[in-house]
Amino acid sequence: MVVTSDSESGLDIRRLCRTGDFVEPTSGRAPGYVQCNVVMMPADSAHHFLGFCEHNPRPCPLLAMSEAPGSVALTALAADIDIRTDLPQYRIWQDGMLTERCDNVTHVWEDDWIAFALGCSFSFEEALIGAGIAVRNIIEGVNVPMYRTNIPCTPAGPFAGNMVVSMRPMPAADAIEAIQICARFPSVHGAPIHIGDPGHLGIDDLGRPDFGDPVTLHSTDMPVFWACGVTPQVAVENAKPALRSPTNPATCL
Amino acid sequence: MVVTSDSESGLDIRRLCRTGDFVEPTSGRAPGYVQCNVVMMPADSAHHFLGFCEHNPRPCPLLAMSEAPGSVALTALAADIDIRTDLPQYRIWQDGMLTERCDNVTHVWEDDWIAFALGCSFSFEEALIGAGIAVRNIIEGVNVPMYRTNIPCTPAGPFAGNMVVSMRPMPAADAIEAIQICARFPSVHGAPIHIGDPGHLGIDDLGRPDFGDPVTLHSTDMPVFWACGVTPQVAVENAKPALRSPTNPATCL
């Protein structure tokens, strides 16, 4: 869920989050541990959201969900998780509107809530760096640029919307290697969904991302696009139910 | 070495070649059998050529070589091979010049010759087609376009030269899948070495290949470049020894 440098474990970071002592993005932390985007919502919407993940596994690779409504553990993922407190930050939507940012959701959690943990691209960035590939957003110290595309997700109940992609520019030889590396990690978005012309995805201007920050593109770079964990956030906004659905901004925005 | 449609085996095709009854390119034949480029030369040059293959495994993936000078078998590859007769066609170079085309080399074979079998891209084309990827040169019924690049091979003795690449245009989504598929076949050139801008390889005009035939590029296509088995032919031309070195044109030109 969260991780740090060198010997730091996921649990180390979760405990820091739990006490409010860690409120930063988790990119690059706890190497070797999978990173997740987290979405929570009332059980009466959750079965539709589960369907949305199953229909759209590239942007929404489901790693774990609450075993029962109200359960704050995700035992399939790790021991000692309290999903209400163990993320660095949360965002709360109500009726499709972002209403609050906070470092825990204990005050709004209800006993019919279900939490979903979805694989995050922060995990494969670690693998790319390990293979000697320069990840531009990390080098430039900014969040990865993300864009709304013209690719519709398969809807499920009220959850619908177009896929959001993250983009990392790199030379073609690195792109070829990145495709091979990321294909080995289907649970954290897998291989890129597109390389080259952004117009193919309906993206007009790479310099103006819809989420995150712009990064530099060199003349020898090729933009490489991955399905992104912000996709479910857009689907939650579109759902506009009387729905409180905190997501983890540390790993998705 | 050679293969045919459906139930046809490599041996079936080799036997047809042996009797002079098959003199065509082997692309698409004997599915499931590996396809090779073959190079033969006197033993006193062969150790350098072996070094050239070892130094440049992407264009020259060595699958088998004669166990001893003069041996016409390649037992590591298959039973019942006579390398003097079992290819559809041969080309003979002398002093770096192409001097003869023929359907066997029995008349020039000497007892100090060594044969090399190198993996050929015809093998991975079968895997691409199996995955539903349209291979443009096969659809258009022509040989794949090949280009001399600005990428120097690592020389070995007299063998030196720039890498030759084959190019197959396809939509980006297919290119991403082709990279994953071909990475699984390092013995037949493996993953592409470049995607996108041909100028990066020193290629001015995709419409004018140095070997093979031009193919159509659609506006949504991305050119995808693989290391090519014509590379050793260029190295043989450059070596210009008093060297007779038939290669199998059916699989490389």
XYZ file of C-alpha atoms in Angstrom:
506
model
C 0.000 0.000 0.000
C 2.841 2.214 0.863
C 6.565 1.760 1.044
C 9.935 3.470 1.643
C 13.581 3.506 0.753
C 15.876 0.548 1.263
C 14.983 -1.512 4.318
C 11.702 0.322 4.967
C 8.715 -2.006 4.643
C 5.124 -1.424 3.630
C 4.157 -1.904 7.254
C 6.716 0.706 8.354
C 5.030 3.292 6.138
C 1.509 2.216 7.050
C 2.332 2.738 10.721
C 3.679 6.224 9.989
C 0.500 7.035 8.073
C -1.593 5.661 10.908
C -0.128 8.175 13.349
C -0.327 11.025 10.828
C 3.465 11.185 10.513
C 3.570 10.449 6.766
C 1.337 12.399 4.365
C 3.411 12.389 1.147
C 3.075 10.497 -2.159
C 4.537 6.999 -1.846
C 6.426 6.963 -5.155
C 9.848 5.374 -4.635
C 9.143 4.275 -1.051
C 9.437 0.727 0.382
C 11.034 -0.862 -2.694
C 9.838 -4.372 -3.412
C 6.348 -3.771 -2.010
C 3.409 -3.336 -4.342
C 1.860 0.134 -4.456
C -1.902 0.597 -4.620
C -4.670 3.039 -5.372
C -7.476 2.633 -2.858
C -11.208 3.297 -3.348
C -13.890 2.825 -0.681
C -17.658 3.075 -0.910
C -20.895 1.785 0.588
C -21.683 -1.879 -0.091
C -24.780 -1.074 -2.150
C -22.574 0.484 -4.836
C -19.589 -1.819 -4.349
C -20.823 -4.717 -6.460
C -21.111 -2.362 -9.430
C -17.618 -1.013 -8.765
C -16.292 -4.565 -8.560
C -17.847 -5.176 -11.968
C -16.205 -2.014 -13.288
C -12.789 -3.325 -12.160
C -13.433 -6.742 -13.665
C -14.523 -5.205 -16.981
C -11.546 -2.811 -17.097
C -8.537 -4.664 -15.672
C -5.891 -2.519 -17.384
C -6.784 0.740 -15.575
C -8.344 -1.044 -12.565
C -6.245 -4.102 -11.645
C -7.973 -5.328 -8.467
C -5.483 -6.692 -5.930
C -7.719 -6.986 -2.869
C -11.069 -5.934 -1.419
C -12.704 -6.008 2.006
C -13.742 -9.509 2.972
C -16.994 -8.181 4.423
C -18.746 -4.786 4.591
C -17.165 -2.673 7.299
C -13.967 -4.695 7.470
C -11.002 -2.334 7.696
C -8.445 -5.085 6.963
C -7.255 -6.319 3.566
C -5.854 -9.646 4.683
C -5.209 -10.875 1.143
C -2.763 -8.004 0.727
C -0.981 -7.828 4.098
C -1.391 -8.304 7.830
C -1.987 -5.294 10.051
C -3.868 -2.948 7.715
C -6.460 -0.447 8.888
C -7.682 1.009 5.639
C -9.235 4.014 7.448
C -5.874 5.314 8.637
C -3.025 3.603 6.755
C -2.901 5.786 3.644
C -0.939 9.066 3.604
C -3.944 11.089 2.434
C -7.565 10.605 1.428
C -10.036 12.479 -0.735
C -13.754 12.256 -0.106
C -16.358 12.661 -2.844
C -20.024 13.174 -2.220
C -22.559 13.293 -5.057
C -19.646 13.236 -7.479
C -17.990 16.288 -5.870
C -14.700 16.346 -3.992
C -15.727 17.552 -0.533
C -12.760 16.906 1.755
C -9.079 16.035 1.973
C -7.825 14.365 5.126
C -5.190 11.994 6.486
C -7.686 9.446 7.805
C -11.356 8.593 7.243
C -12.213 7.332 10.712
C -14.778 10.131 11.081
C -16.756 9.121 7.999
C -16.235 5.337 7.838
C -19.435 3.337 8.166
C -19.992 -0.313 8.863
C -21.339 -1.009 5.370
C -18.240 0.236 3.551
C -16.091 -1.814 1.214
C -12.467 -0.956 0.334
C -10.786 -1.840 -2.960
C -6.999 -1.882 -3.508
C -5.953 -1.459 -7.154
C -2.395 -1.902 -8.445
C -0.556 1.402 -9.071
C 2.066 2.354 -11.654
C 4.415 3.465 -8.872
C 5.269 -0.249 -8.650
C 6.450 -0.657 -12.223
C 8.402 2.609 -12.073
C 10.633 0.838 -9.582
C 11.169 -2.007 -12.073
C 11.943 0.454 -14.887
C 14.501 2.288 -12.785
C 16.020 -1.069 -11.790
C 16.533 -1.797 -15.479
C 18.340 1.507 -15.977
C 15.453 3.329 -17.640
C 15.191 7.016 -16.702
C 11.654 7.825 -15.507
C 11.245 11.485 -16.437
C 8.706 12.483 -13.757
C 10.926 11.039 -11.031
C 14.038 12.723 -12.457
C 12.185 16.029 -12.610
C 10.711 15.533 -9.131
C 7.083 15.938 -10.192
C 3.992 13.777 -10.362
C 3.517 11.779 -13.574
C 1.400 13.595 -16.215
C -2.011 12.005 -16.749
C -4.547 12.595 -19.502
C -8.199 11.863 -20.187
C -8.476 9.784 -23.381
C -11.171 9.035 -25.956
C -11.164 5.339 -24.964
C -14.426 4.433 -23.210
C -14.245 1.996 -20.324
C -16.818 -0.770 -20.194
C -19.449 0.606 -17.786
C -20.870 -1.239 -14.786
C -23.978 0.134 -13.069
C -23.409 3.846 -12.460
C -19.645 3.579 -12.997
C -18.568 4.734 -16.450
C -16.162 7.057 -18.193
C -13.159 7.212 -20.471
C -9.804 5.732 -19.571
C -7.177 7.991 -17.996
C -3.568 7.289 -18.992
C -0.227 8.197 -17.468
C 2.591 9.190 -19.851
C 6.340 8.713 -19.517
C 8.519 9.982 -22.390
C 11.656 7.987 -23.260
C 13.866 7.032 -26.213
C 12.467 4.261 -28.450
C 14.997 1.674 -27.232
C 13.895 2.277 -23.642
C 10.245 2.129 -24.696
C 10.845 -1.315 -26.210
C 12.425 -2.503 -22.966
C 9.743 -0.842 -20.816
C 7.042 -2.714 -22.736
C 8.765 -6.028 -22.008
C 9.272 -5.175 -18.331
C 5.761 -3.880 -17.662
C 4.136 -6.808 -19.448
C 5.427 -8.899 -16.544
C 3.355 -6.835 -14.087
C -0.272 -7.135 -15.192
C -1.418 -6.435 -11.624
C 0.001 -2.887 -11.796
C -1.434 -1.887 -15.224
C 0.859 -4.150 -17.311
C 2.253 -3.135 -20.712
C 1.588 0.344 -22.117
C -1.664 0.747 -24.039
C -0.184 3.162 -26.597
C 3.118 4.560 -27.846
C 3.697 7.523 -30.140
C 1.051 9.891 -31.494
C -1.020 11.332 -28.592
C -3.757 12.311 -31.050
C -4.613 8.629 -31.384
C -5.933 8.810 -27.803
C -7.621 12.178 -28.316
C -4.893 14.029 -26.402
C -4.279 17.460 -27.921
C -1.399 18.815 -25.860
C 1.033 16.741 -23.811
C 2.141 19.959 -22.107
C -1.266 20.326 -20.443
C -2.073 17.137 -18.545
C -5.527 16.726 -16.985
C -3.945 15.414 -13.756
C -0.413 15.523 -12.360
C 2.350 17.675 -13.808
C 3.821 18.217 -17.278
C 7.298 16.772 -17.942
C 9.966 17.613 -20.523
C 9.886 15.805 -23.890
C 13.215 15.657 -25.726
C 13.362 15.471 -29.543
C 14.443 11.822 -29.420
C 11.670 10.849 -26.994
C 8.600 8.809 -27.714
C 5.612 9.276 -25.412
C 4.606 5.979 -23.772
C 1.093 5.703 -22.318
C -0.127 3.368 -19.571
C -3.657 2.756 -18.311
C -3.877 4.756 -15.080
C -5.391 4.298 -11.646
C -7.069 7.695 -11.871
C -9.564 6.040 -14.225
C -11.706 4.701 -11.343
C -11.712 8.181 -9.754
C -13.259 9.564 -12.937
C -15.751 6.695 -12.904
C -16.630 7.532 -9.281
C -17.154 11.199 -10.192
C -19.384 10.143 -13.063
C -21.370 7.781 -10.859
C -22.637 10.732 -8.809
C -24.507 8.569 -6.322
C -25.071 9.703 -2.750
C -21.708 8.127 -2.337
C -18.778 8.814 -0.105
C -15.738 7.354 -1.788
C -12.379 8.345 -0.411
C -9.483 7.502 -2.665
C -5.813 7.700 -1.914
C -4.446 10.872 -3.530
C -0.920 9.924 -2.551
C -0.898 7.257 -5.214
C -3.335 8.598 -7.746
C -3.166 12.351 -7.970
C 15.491 -24.801 -41.962
C 12.421 -24.912 -44.081
C 8.822 -25.589 -43.429
C 5.325 -25.759 -44.962
C 1.644 -25.308 -44.366
C -0.288 -27.350 -41.834
C 0.995 -30.885 -41.461
C 4.085 -30.333 -43.609
C 7.287 -30.746 -41.582
C 10.728 -29.250 -41.922
C 11.958 -32.599 -43.180
C 9.211 -32.677 -45.822
C 10.470 -29.405 -47.229
C 14.145 -30.329 -46.930
C 13.470 -33.456 -48.981
C 11.717 -31.409 -51.669
C 14.690 -29.022 -51.746
C 17.092 -31.961 -51.951
C 15.492 -33.161 -55.170
C 15.227 -29.632 -56.586
C 11.448 -29.659 -56.320
C 11.202 -26.655 -53.991
C 13.079 -23.432 -54.799
C 10.828 -20.781 -53.199
C 11.155 -18.645 -50.077
C 10.104 -20.612 -47.001
C 8.049 -17.868 -45.350
C 4.837 -19.341 -43.942
C 5.858 -22.950 -44.584
C 6.016 -25.826 -42.057
C 4.438 -23.952 -39.149
C 5.955 -24.721 -35.774
C 9.450 -25.375 -37.187
C 12.176 -22.806 -36.728
C 13.342 -21.001 -39.877
C 17.033 -20.286 -40.482
C 19.448 -18.261 -42.489
C 22.450 -20.420 -43.462
C 26.036 -19.313 -44.087
C 28.924 -21.637 -45.086
C 32.613 -20.933 -45.433
C 36.062 -22.528 -45.186
C 37.173 -23.458 -41.673
C 40.061 -20.957 -41.653
C 37.515 -18.089 -41.691
C 34.850 -19.842 -39.671
C 36.216 -19.118 -36.204
C 36.089 -15.403 -36.993
C 32.530 -15.744 -38.238
C 31.599 -17.629 -35.084
C 33.017 -14.690 -33.118
C 30.973 -12.290 -35.226
C 27.793 -14.202 -34.336
C 28.694 -14.309 -30.657
C 29.398 -10.580 -30.611
C 26.187 -9.690 -32.473
C 23.488 -12.087 -31.279
C 20.534 -9.860 -32.222
C 21.187 -9.952 -35.989
C 23.116 -13.276 -35.882
C 21.396 -15.658 -33.413
C 23.429 -18.863 -33.865
C 21.262 -21.977 -33.629
C 23.688 -24.633 -34.898
C 26.991 -25.126 -36.726
C 28.818 -28.048 -38.312
C 30.273 -30.340 -35.672
C 33.440 -30.720 -37.743
C 34.812 -29.217 -40.978
C 33.219 -30.871 -43.957
C 30.253 -32.208 -42.005
C 27.067 -31.677 -44.028
C 24.785 -32.472 -41.048
C 23.528 -30.121 -38.338
C 22.566 -32.741 -35.802
C 21.852 -30.171 -33.066
C 19.104 -28.773 -35.270
C 17.508 -31.870 -36.837
C 18.178 -35.378 -38.105
C 18.554 -35.976 -41.824
C 20.069 -32.673 -42.995
C 22.442 -32.355 -45.938
C 23.296 -28.686 -45.828
C 24.639 -28.820 -49.440
C 21.225 -29.641 -50.895
C 18.469 -29.006 -48.352
C 17.933 -25.276 -48.877
C 15.645 -23.999 -51.649
C 18.346 -21.762 -53.145
C 21.948 -20.712 -52.491
C 24.054 -17.707 -53.346
C 27.819 -17.989 -53.712
C 30.191 -15.108 -53.013
C 33.830 -15.082 -54.010
C 36.143 -12.243 -53.006
C 33.130 -10.373 -51.692
C 31.241 -10.640 -55.019
C 28.070 -12.614 -55.661
C 29.169 -15.074 -58.369
C 26.448 -17.701 -58.600
C 22.882 -18.640 -57.659
C 22.016 -22.319 -57.534
C 19.714 -24.826 -55.859
C 22.550 -26.882 -54.348
C 26.269 -26.402 -53.581
C 27.440 -29.980 -54.064
C 29.712 -28.829 -56.905
C 31.615 -26.331 -54.758
C 31.464 -27.906 -51.285
C 34.897 -28.788 -49.880
C 35.854 -30.935 -46.962
C 37.047 -27.996 -44.861
C 33.732 -26.128 -44.947
C 31.689 -25.151 -41.906
C 27.963 -24.357 -42.022
C 26.185 -21.957 -39.661
C 22.407 -21.882 -39.100
C 21.103 -18.539 -37.775
C 17.542 -17.942 -36.560
C 15.338 -16.096 -39.074
C 12.479 -13.635 -38.614
C 10.201 -15.868 -40.686
C 9.756 -17.780 -37.406
C 8.403 -14.895 -35.381
C 6.145 -13.778 -38.234
C 4.259 -17.012 -37.616
C 3.884 -16.090 -33.930
C 2.684 -12.566 -34.825
C 0.079 -13.913 -37.227
C -1.005 -16.419 -34.584
C -1.671 -13.478 -32.250
C -3.854 -11.784 -34.856
C -1.284 -9.201 -35.944
C -1.350 -8.403 -39.660
C 2.155 -8.755 -41.142
C 2.130 -6.264 -43.991
C 4.715 -7.961 -46.255
C 2.804 -11.251 -46.042
C -0.542 -9.554 -46.693
C 0.933 -7.765 -49.711
C 2.659 -10.947 -50.932
C 6.163 -9.468 -51.061
C 9.448 -9.960 -49.241
C 9.929 -7.911 -46.073
C 11.672 -4.535 -46.633
C 15.211 -4.423 -45.199
C 17.495 -1.435 -44.669
C 21.151 -0.796 -43.950
C 21.462 1.184 -40.693
C 24.065 3.421 -39.038
C 24.497 0.894 -36.191
C 27.942 -0.752 -36.397
C 28.181 -4.424 -35.517
C 31.040 -5.506 -33.261
C 33.650 -6.781 -35.749
C 35.423 -10.153 -35.559
C 38.458 -10.755 -37.776
C 37.529 -9.728 -41.317
C 33.795 -9.733 -40.571
C 32.405 -6.246 -39.971
C 29.666 -3.907 -41.106
C 26.534 -2.111 -40.015
C 23.417 -3.882 -38.870
C 20.680 -4.550 -41.409
C 17.099 -4.337 -40.113
C 13.776 -5.627 -41.369
C 10.744 -3.360 -41.008
C 7.094 -4.242 -40.481
C 4.621 -1.342 -40.176
C 1.662 -1.767 -37.822
C -0.616 0.240 -35.504
C 0.933 1.142 -32.135
C -1.237 -1.322 -30.212
C 0.012 -4.152 -32.431
C 3.602 -2.922 -32.044
C 3.263 -3.124 -28.251
C 2.015 -6.704 -28.557
C 4.649 -7.632 -31.160
C 7.405 -6.464 -28.798
C 6.087 -8.740 -26.057
C 5.713 -11.689 -28.425
C 9.104 -11.376 -30.119
C 10.927 -10.913 -26.795
C 10.016 -14.539 -26.155
C 12.013 -15.625 -29.231
C 15.605 -14.423 -28.726
C 16.838 -17.185 -31.039
C 15.052 -15.610 -34.007
C 16.153 -11.964 -33.464
C 14.033 -11.316 -30.362
C 12.330 -7.994 -29.660
C 12.529 -5.119 -32.162
C 15.587 -2.887 -31.876
C 13.707 0.296 -32.795
C 10.217 1.704 -33.248
C 9.190 4.980 -34.835
C 11.493 7.505 -36.514
C 13.578 5.757 -39.236
C 16.046 8.661 -39.181
C 17.262 7.432 -35.805
C 18.760 4.441 -37.655
C 20.058 6.542 -40.554
C 17.277 5.376 -42.861
C 16.205 8.194 -45.219
C 13.339 6.660 -47.148
C 11.258 3.677 -46.058
C 9.934 3.467 -49.607
C 13.370 2.483 -50.913
C 14.616 -0.563 -48.959
C 18.182 -1.779 -49.534
C 16.944 -5.379 -49.697
C 13.515 -6.937 -50.194
C 10.463 -4.988 -51.274
C 8.723 -1.798 -50.108
C 5.395 -2.195 -48.307
C 2.493 0.197 -47.716
C 2.564 2.408 -44.603
C -0.836 3.654 -43.436
C -1.197 6.952 -41.580
C -1.902 5.133 -38.294
C 1.125 2.837 -38.711
C 4.324 2.909 -36.738
C 7.401 1.348 -38.389
C 8.841 -1.474 -36.258
C 12.447 -2.536 -36.893
C 14.069 -5.894 -36.103
C 17.713 -6.928 -36.370
C 17.916 -8.903 -39.616
C 19.682 -12.032 -40.850
C 20.965 -10.168 -43.891
C 23.466 -8.532 -41.525
C 25.899 -11.496 -41.766
C 25.637 -11.386 -45.575
C 26.840 -7.788 -45.498
C 29.624 -8.837 -43.138
C 30.613 -11.604 -45.558
C 30.690 -9.138 -48.461
C 32.855 -6.821 -46.382
C 35.217 -9.644 -45.398
C 36.233 -10.062 -49.036
C 38.448 -13.068 -48.386
C 39.086 -15.676 -51.069
C 35.958 -17.083 -49.623
C 33.105 -19.060 -51.008
C 30.162 -18.481 -48.723
C 26.808 -19.595 -49.980
C 23.874 -18.273 -48.008
C 20.261 -19.199 -48.282
C 18.521 -16.486 -50.268
C 15.163 -18.076 -49.697
C 15.236 -16.933 -46.115
C 17.343 -13.812 -46.271
C 16.756 -11.962 -49.518
